[in-house]
Amino acid sequence: MNIKKNDTVIVLSGKYKGVKGKVLVAMPTENKVVVEKVNIATCHTKPRRQGETGGIVKRETPIRVCKVALFCEKCGKGVRVGHKIVDGKKVRVCRKCGAEI
């Protein structure tokens, strides 16, 4: 999985197609990511302690990694990821323009 936490991604398909957001949680074992302001679900919460309030809460739910692409600032669109070794470190690069991500 080439997408990590705090990456900027763009949604490729579905209800939220074209929306850019930051990855909040990456789940590589499940091949899913949680992106801010994408795939929002309404959850009804119950108060667990005395004095705590319950109610309706909107939160982001996971979506599949195949439905998002890494966003390249230089290209201005979603791109595929390549890898390059620079100074003995493996870095991710844009496959279109070659810029480091």
Short mmCIF file of N, CA, C and O in Angstrom, two decimals:
data_model
loop_
_atom_site.label_atom_id
_atom_site.label_comp_id
_atom_site.label_asym_id
_atom_site.label_seq_id
_atom_site.Cartn_x
_atom_site.Cartn_y
_atom_site.Cartn_z
N MET A 1 0.85 -1.18 0.00
CA MET A 1 0.00 0.00 0.00
C MET A 1 0.89 1.24 0.00
O MET A 1 1.75 1.40 0.86
N ASN A 2 0.71 2.12 -0.99
CA ASN A 2 1.57 3.28 -1.17
C ASN A 2 1.07 4.52 -0.45
O ASN A 2 1.74 5.54 -0.47
N ILE A 3 -0.09 4.45 0.15
CA ILE A 3 -0.66 5.62 0.81
C ILE A 3 -0.46 5.50 2.31
O ILE A 3 -0.73 4.46 2.90
N LYS A 4 0.01 6.59 2.91
CA LYS A 4 0.31 6.61 4.33
C LYS A 4 -0.46 7.73 5.02
O LYS A 4 -1.09 8.55 4.37
N LYS A 5 -0.39 7.75 6.35
CA LYS A 5 -1.05 8.79 7.14
C LYS A 5 -0.50 10.17 6.77
O LYS A 5 0.69 10.31 6.48
N ASN A 6 -1.36 11.17 6.77
CA ASN A 6 -1.05 12.58 6.46
C ASN A 6 -0.78 12.84 4.98
O ASN A 6 -0.39 13.94 4.63
N ASP A 7 -0.98 11.87 4.10
CA ASP A 7 -0.87 12.11 2.66
C ASP A 7 -2.13 12.81 2.18
O ASP A 7 -3.21 12.63 2.74
N THR A 8 -2.00 13.60 1.11
CA THR A 8 -3.16 14.21 0.48
C THR A 8 -3.57 13.30 -0.67
O THR A 8 -2.75 12.95 -1.52
N VAL A 9 -4.85 12.91 -0.67
CA VAL A 9 -5.36 12.01 -1.71
C VAL A 9 -6.58 12.62 -2.37
O VAL A 9 -7.20 13.54 -1.83
N ILE A 10 -6.93 12.09 -3.53
CA ILE A 10 -8.13 12.50 -4.24
C ILE A 10 -8.96 11.24 -4.49
O ILE A 10 -8.41 10.18 -4.78
N VAL A 11 -10.27 11.33 -4.31
CA VAL A 11 -11.16 10.19 -4.47
C VAL A 11 -11.46 10.01 -5.96
O VAL A 11 -11.82 10.96 -6.65
N LEU A 12 -11.33 8.77 -6.45
CA LEU A 12 -11.48 8.48 -7.87
C LEU A 12 -12.89 8.07 -8.27
O LEU A 12 -13.29 8.29 -9.41
N SER A 13 -13.63 7.45 -7.36
CA SER A 13 -14.96 6.96 -7.74
C SER A 13 -15.91 7.00 -6.55
O SER A 13 -15.49 7.11 -5.41
N GLY A 14 -17.19 6.94 -6.88
CA GLY A 14 -18.21 6.90 -5.84
C GLY A 14 -18.85 8.25 -5.59
O GLY A 14 -18.70 9.20 -6.36
N LYS A 15 -19.57 8.34 -4.49
CA LYS A 15 -20.33 9.53 -4.13
C LYS A 15 -19.44 10.75 -3.94
O LYS A 15 -19.83 11.88 -4.24
N TYR A 16 -18.21 10.55 -3.45
CA TYR A 16 -17.30 11.65 -3.14
C TYR A 16 -16.22 11.83 -4.21
O TYR A 16 -15.14 12.33 -3.94
N LYS A 17 -16.50 11.46 -5.45
CA LYS A 17 -15.53 11.55 -6.54
C LYS A 17 -15.03 12.98 -6.72
O LYS A 17 -15.80 13.93 -6.74
N GLY A 18 -13.70 13.13 -6.80
CA GLY A 18 -13.09 14.44 -7.01
C GLY A 18 -12.76 15.20 -5.74
O GLY A 18 -12.17 16.27 -5.80
N VAL A 19 -13.10 14.66 -4.58
CA VAL A 19 -12.86 15.35 -3.31
C VAL A 19 -11.43 15.07 -2.85
O VAL A 19 -10.98 13.93 -2.85
N LYS A 20 -10.71 16.13 -2.47
CA LYS A 20 -9.37 15.99 -1.92
C LYS A 20 -9.45 16.01 -0.40
O LYS A 20 -10.28 16.71 0.16
N GLY A 21 -8.59 15.25 0.24
CA GLY A 21 -8.56 15.24 1.69
C GLY A 21 -7.29 14.60 2.21
O GLY A 21 -6.53 13.99 1.47
N LYS A 22 -7.07 14.76 3.50
CA LYS A 22 -5.90 14.22 4.17
C LYS A 22 -6.24 12.86 4.76
O LYS A 22 -7.33 12.66 5.29
N VAL A 23 -5.31 11.93 4.67
CA VAL A 23 -5.51 10.60 5.24
C VAL A 23 -5.33 10.69 6.74
O VAL A 23 -4.30 11.11 7.24
N LEU A 24 -6.38 10.31 7.48
CA LEU A 24 -6.33 10.34 8.94
C LEU A 24 -5.79 9.04 9.51
O LEU A 24 -5.02 9.04 10.47
N VAL A 25 -6.23 7.91 8.93
CA VAL A 25 -5.82 6.58 9.39
C VAL A 25 -5.58 5.70 8.17
O VAL A 25 -6.39 5.70 7.25
N ALA A 26 -4.48 4.97 8.17
CA ALA A 26 -4.20 3.99 7.12
C ALA A 26 -4.26 2.60 7.74
O ALA A 26 -3.66 2.36 8.79
N MET A 27 -5.01 1.71 7.10
CA MET A 27 -5.14 0.33 7.59
C MET A 27 -4.62 -0.63 6.52
O MET A 27 -5.40 -1.13 5.70
N PRO A 28 -3.30 -0.88 6.48
CA PRO A 28 -2.74 -1.70 5.41
C PRO A 28 -3.19 -3.16 5.41
O PRO A 28 -3.26 -3.78 4.36
N THR A 29 -3.53 -3.71 6.58
CA THR A 29 -3.97 -5.10 6.62
C THR A 29 -5.34 -5.28 5.97
O THR A 29 -5.64 -6.32 5.41
N GLU A 30 -6.16 -4.22 6.04
CA GLU A 30 -7.51 -4.27 5.46
C GLU A 30 -7.58 -3.57 4.11
O GLU A 30 -8.64 -3.56 3.47
N ASN A 31 -6.46 -2.96 3.66
CA ASN A 31 -6.42 -2.17 2.43
C ASN A 31 -7.47 -1.06 2.42
O ASN A 31 -8.18 -0.86 1.45
N LYS A 32 -7.56 -0.34 3.52
CA LYS A 32 -8.51 0.76 3.65
C LYS A 32 -7.83 1.98 4.25
O LYS A 32 -6.81 1.86 4.93
N VAL A 33 -8.41 3.15 3.98
CA VAL A 33 -7.95 4.40 4.57
C VAL A 33 -9.14 5.22 5.02
O VAL A 33 -10.24 5.07 4.48
N VAL A 34 -8.92 6.08 6.01
CA VAL A 34 -9.94 7.03 6.46
C VAL A 34 -9.47 8.40 6.00
O VAL A 34 -8.38 8.84 6.36
N VAL A 35 -10.29 9.06 5.18
CA VAL A 35 -9.95 10.37 4.61
C VAL A 35 -10.89 11.40 5.21
O VAL A 35 -12.10 11.15 5.33
N GLU A 36 -10.34 12.59 5.59
CA GLU A 36 -11.18 13.61 6.20
C GLU A 36 -12.21 14.12 5.21
O GLU A 36 -11.93 14.31 4.03
N LYS A 37 -13.43 14.32 5.70
CA LYS A 37 -14.57 14.84 4.94
C LYS A 37 -15.00 13.93 3.80
O LYS A 37 -15.60 14.39 2.84
N VAL A 38 -14.69 12.63 3.89
CA VAL A 38 -15.08 11.66 2.86
C VAL A 38 -15.73 10.47 3.54
O VAL A 38 -15.27 10.01 4.57
N ASN A 39 -16.80 9.97 2.95
CA ASN A 39 -17.53 8.79 3.42
C ASN A 39 -18.02 8.98 4.86
O ASN A 39 -17.74 8.19 5.75
N ILE A 40 -18.78 10.05 5.07
CA ILE A 40 -19.26 10.41 6.40
C ILE A 40 -20.52 9.61 6.74
O ILE A 40 -21.44 9.52 5.93
N ALA A 41 -20.53 9.02 7.93
CA ALA A 41 -21.67 8.25 8.42
C ALA A 41 -22.21 8.90 9.68
O ALA A 41 -21.46 9.53 10.43
N THR A 42 -23.49 8.76 9.91
CA THR A 42 -24.13 9.28 11.11
C THR A 42 -24.19 8.16 12.14
O THR A 42 -24.74 7.10 11.88
N CYS A 43 -23.60 8.40 13.29
CA CYS A 43 -23.57 7.40 14.36
C CYS A 43 -24.34 7.93 15.56
O CYS A 43 -24.17 9.08 15.97
N HIS A 44 -25.16 7.09 16.13
CA HIS A 44 -25.91 7.45 17.33
C HIS A 44 -25.11 6.96 18.53
O HIS A 44 -24.84 5.77 18.67
N THR A 45 -24.69 7.88 19.39
CA THR A 45 -23.89 7.51 20.54
C THR A 45 -24.71 7.61 21.82
O THR A 45 -25.58 8.46 21.95
N LYS A 46 -24.39 6.74 22.73
CA LYS A 46 -25.08 6.67 24.01
C LYS A 46 -24.14 7.22 25.08
O LYS A 46 -22.94 6.98 25.01
N PRO A 47 -24.64 7.98 26.04
CA PRO A 47 -23.75 8.45 27.10
C PRO A 47 -23.23 7.27 27.93
O PRO A 47 -24.00 6.43 28.37
N ARG A 48 -21.93 7.21 28.13
CA ARG A 48 -21.31 6.10 28.85
C ARG A 48 -21.08 6.43 30.32
O ARG A 48 -21.05 5.54 31.16
N ARG A 49 -20.86 7.70 30.65
CA ARG A 49 -20.63 8.11 32.03
C ARG A 49 -21.68 9.12 32.44
O ARG A 49 -22.32 9.74 31.59
N GLN A 50 -21.78 9.32 33.72
CA GLN A 50 -22.72 10.31 34.22
C GLN A 50 -22.22 11.71 33.85
O GLN A 50 -21.05 12.03 34.02
N GLY A 51 -23.09 12.51 33.33
CA GLY A 51 -22.73 13.86 32.93
C GLY A 51 -22.33 13.96 31.46
O GLY A 51 -22.26 15.04 30.90
N GLU A 52 -22.05 12.85 30.83
CA GLU A 52 -21.68 12.84 29.41
C GLU A 52 -22.95 12.87 28.56
O GLU A 52 -23.97 12.29 28.93
N THR A 53 -22.90 13.56 27.45
CA THR A 53 -24.09 13.65 26.60
C THR A 53 -23.98 12.68 25.44
O THR A 53 -22.90 12.45 24.89
N GLY A 54 -25.10 12.13 25.07
CA GLY A 54 -25.18 11.28 23.89
C GLY A 54 -25.72 12.11 22.74
O GLY A 54 -25.92 13.31 22.86
N GLY A 55 -25.96 11.48 21.62
CA GLY A 55 -26.53 12.20 20.50
C GLY A 55 -26.08 11.63 19.17
O GLY A 55 -25.56 10.53 19.09
N ILE A 56 -26.31 12.41 18.15
CA ILE A 56 -25.97 12.00 16.80
C ILE A 56 -24.64 12.64 16.41
O ILE A 56 -24.47 13.84 16.50
N VAL A 57 -23.69 11.80 16.02
CA VAL A 57 -22.34 12.26 15.67
C VAL A 57 -22.03 11.84 14.24
O VAL A 57 -22.31 10.71 13.84
N LYS A 58 -21.46 12.76 13.47
CA LYS A 58 -21.02 12.42 12.12
C LYS A 58 -19.53 12.12 12.17
O LYS A 58 -18.75 12.89 12.72
N ARG A 59 -19.13 10.99 11.57
CA ARG A 59 -17.71 10.62 11.55
C ARG A 59 -17.35 9.96 10.23
O ARG A 59 -18.21 9.41 9.55
N GLU A 60 -16.06 10.03 9.90
CA GLU A 60 -15.58 9.44 8.67
C GLU A 60 -15.42 7.93 8.84
O GLU A 60 -14.98 7.46 9.89
N THR A 61 -15.77 7.19 7.81
CA THR A 61 -15.61 5.74 7.83
C THR A 61 -14.59 5.34 6.76
O THR A 61 -14.35 6.09 5.82
N PRO A 62 -14.00 4.16 6.88
CA PRO A 62 -12.95 3.76 5.94
C PRO A 62 -13.48 3.52 4.52
O PRO A 62 -14.63 3.12 4.32
N ILE A 63 -12.62 3.82 3.53
CA ILE A 63 -12.91 3.47 2.15
C ILE A 63 -11.71 2.69 1.61
O ILE A 63 -10.61 2.75 2.16
N ARG A 64 -11.93 1.97 0.53
CA ARG A 64 -10.86 1.14 -0.04
C ARG A 64 -9.78 2.00 -0.68
O ARG A 64 -10.06 3.06 -1.23
N VAL A 65 -8.56 1.50 -0.62
CA VAL A 65 -7.42 2.22 -1.16
C VAL A 65 -7.51 2.35 -2.68
O VAL A 65 -7.06 3.33 -3.25
N CYS A 66 -8.12 1.37 -3.34
CA CYS A 66 -8.21 1.41 -4.80
C CYS A 66 -9.10 2.55 -5.28
O CYS A 66 -9.04 2.93 -6.45
N LYS A 67 -9.88 3.15 -4.42
CA LYS A 67 -10.76 4.25 -4.79
C LYS A 67 -10.13 5.62 -4.60
O LYS A 67 -10.75 6.63 -4.88
N VAL A 68 -8.88 5.66 -4.10
CA VAL A 68 -8.19 6.94 -3.93
C VAL A 68 -6.84 6.90 -4.64
O VAL A 68 -6.29 5.83 -4.86
N ALA A 69 -6.35 8.08 -5.00
CA ALA A 69 -5.02 8.20 -5.60
C ALA A 69 -4.27 9.31 -4.89
O ALA A 69 -4.87 10.29 -4.44
N LEU A 70 -2.97 9.15 -4.80
CA LEU A 70 -2.13 10.16 -4.18
C LEU A 70 -2.18 11.43 -5.03
O LEU A 70 -2.13 11.37 -6.26
N PHE A 71 -2.30 12.58 -4.37
CA PHE A 71 -2.42 13.86 -5.08
C PHE A 71 -1.05 14.50 -5.19
O PHE A 71 -0.36 14.70 -4.20
N CYS A 72 -0.65 14.84 -6.42
CA CYS A 72 0.63 15.51 -6.68
C CYS A 72 0.36 17.00 -6.82
O CYS A 72 -0.43 17.41 -7.67
N GLU A 73 1.01 17.81 -5.99
CA GLU A 73 0.82 19.26 -6.03
C GLU A 73 1.34 19.85 -7.34
O GLU A 73 0.77 20.79 -7.87
N LYS A 74 2.42 19.30 -7.87
CA LYS A 74 3.02 19.81 -9.09
C LYS A 74 2.14 19.52 -10.31
O LYS A 74 1.93 20.39 -11.16
N CYS A 75 1.61 18.30 -10.40
CA CYS A 75 0.74 17.92 -11.53
C CYS A 75 -0.67 18.49 -11.36
O CYS A 75 -1.36 18.76 -12.34
N GLY A 76 -1.13 18.57 -10.11
CA GLY A 76 -2.47 19.07 -9.84
C GLY A 76 -3.55 18.02 -9.98
O GLY A 76 -4.73 18.35 -10.12
N LYS A 77 -3.15 16.74 -9.97
CA LYS A 77 -4.15 15.66 -10.06
C LYS A 77 -3.65 14.41 -9.37
O LYS A 77 -2.51 14.36 -8.90
N GLY A 78 -4.50 13.40 -9.33
CA GLY A 78 -4.14 12.13 -8.71
C GLY A 78 -3.16 11.37 -9.60
O GLY A 78 -3.33 11.32 -10.82
N VAL A 79 -2.14 10.79 -9.00
CA VAL A 79 -1.10 10.11 -9.76
C VAL A 79 -0.77 8.76 -9.16
O VAL A 79 -1.11 8.47 -8.02
N ARG A 80 -0.08 7.96 -9.96
CA ARG A 80 0.45 6.71 -9.45
C ARG A 80 1.80 6.98 -8.80
O ARG A 80 2.43 7.99 -9.06
N VAL A 81 2.24 6.03 -7.97
CA VAL A 81 3.44 6.23 -7.18
C VAL A 81 4.56 5.35 -7.70
O VAL A 81 4.36 4.17 -7.97
N GLY A 82 5.74 5.95 -7.82
CA GLY A 82 6.95 5.20 -8.13
C GLY A 82 7.91 5.33 -6.97
O GLY A 82 7.70 6.15 -6.07
N HIS A 83 8.97 4.56 -6.99
CA HIS A 83 9.96 4.61 -5.92
C HIS A 83 11.34 4.85 -6.52
O HIS A 83 11.66 4.36 -7.61
N LYS A 84 12.15 5.63 -5.80
CA LYS A 84 13.49 5.97 -6.24
C LYS A 84 14.39 5.98 -5.01
O LYS A 84 13.94 6.32 -3.93
N ILE A 85 15.65 5.61 -5.20
CA ILE A 85 16.59 5.66 -4.09
C ILE A 85 17.42 6.93 -4.22
O ILE A 85 18.10 7.14 -5.21
N VAL A 86 17.30 7.79 -3.19
CA VAL A 86 18.03 9.06 -3.16
C VAL A 86 18.84 9.10 -1.86
O VAL A 86 18.28 9.01 -0.77
N ASP A 87 20.15 9.24 -1.99
CA ASP A 87 21.07 9.28 -0.84
C ASP A 87 20.89 8.07 0.08
O ASP A 87 20.88 8.20 1.31
N GLY A 88 20.68 6.90 -0.49
CA GLY A 88 20.53 5.68 0.30
C GLY A 88 19.17 5.50 0.93
O GLY A 88 18.95 4.55 1.67
N LYS A 89 18.22 6.42 0.66
CA LYS A 89 16.86 6.29 1.20
C LYS A 89 15.88 6.08 0.06
O LYS A 89 16.02 6.67 -1.01
N LYS A 90 14.90 5.26 0.31
CA LYS A 90 13.85 4.99 -0.67
C LYS A 90 12.77 6.06 -0.52
O LYS A 90 12.21 6.22 0.56
N VAL A 91 12.50 6.80 -1.59
CA VAL A 91 11.49 7.86 -1.54
C VAL A 91 10.41 7.59 -2.59
O VAL A 91 10.66 6.94 -3.60
N ARG A 92 9.22 8.12 -2.32
CA ARG A 92 8.11 7.99 -3.27
C ARG A 92 8.15 9.16 -4.25
O ARG A 92 8.37 10.30 -3.85
N VAL A 93 7.92 8.86 -5.52
CA VAL A 93 7.93 9.90 -6.54
C VAL A 93 6.68 9.78 -7.41
O VAL A 93 6.08 8.71 -7.52
N CYS A 94 6.31 10.89 -8.03
CA CYS A 94 5.19 10.94 -8.97
C CYS A 94 5.62 10.27 -10.26
O CYS A 94 6.69 10.55 -10.79
N ARG A 95 4.77 9.40 -10.80
CA ARG A 95 5.13 8.69 -12.03
C ARG A 95 5.01 9.60 -13.26
O ARG A 95 5.58 9.32 -14.30
N LYS A 96 4.24 10.69 -13.15
CA LYS A 96 4.06 11.59 -14.30
C LYS A 96 5.18 12.62 -14.41
O LYS A 96 5.75 12.81 -15.47
N CYS A 97 5.47 13.33 -13.31
CA CYS A 97 6.44 14.42 -13.39
C CYS A 97 7.76 14.10 -12.69
O CYS A 97 8.74 14.82 -12.85
N GLY A 98 7.82 13.05 -11.89
CA GLY A 98 9.05 12.66 -11.21
C GLY A 98 9.33 13.42 -9.92
O GLY A 98 10.39 13.26 -9.34
N ALA A 99 8.38 14.26 -9.47
CA ALA A 99 8.58 15.03 -8.24
C ALA A 99 8.45 14.13 -7.01
O ALA A 99 7.67 13.19 -7.00
N GLU A 100 9.23 14.44 -5.97
CA GLU A 100 9.12 13.68 -4.72
C GLU A 100 7.82 14.00 -4.02
O GLU A 100 7.36 15.14 -4.01
N ILE A 101 7.24 12.97 -3.43
CA ILE A 101 5.96 13.16 -2.72
C ILE A 101 6.23 13.06 -1.25
O ILE A 101 6.92 12.22 -0.77
#
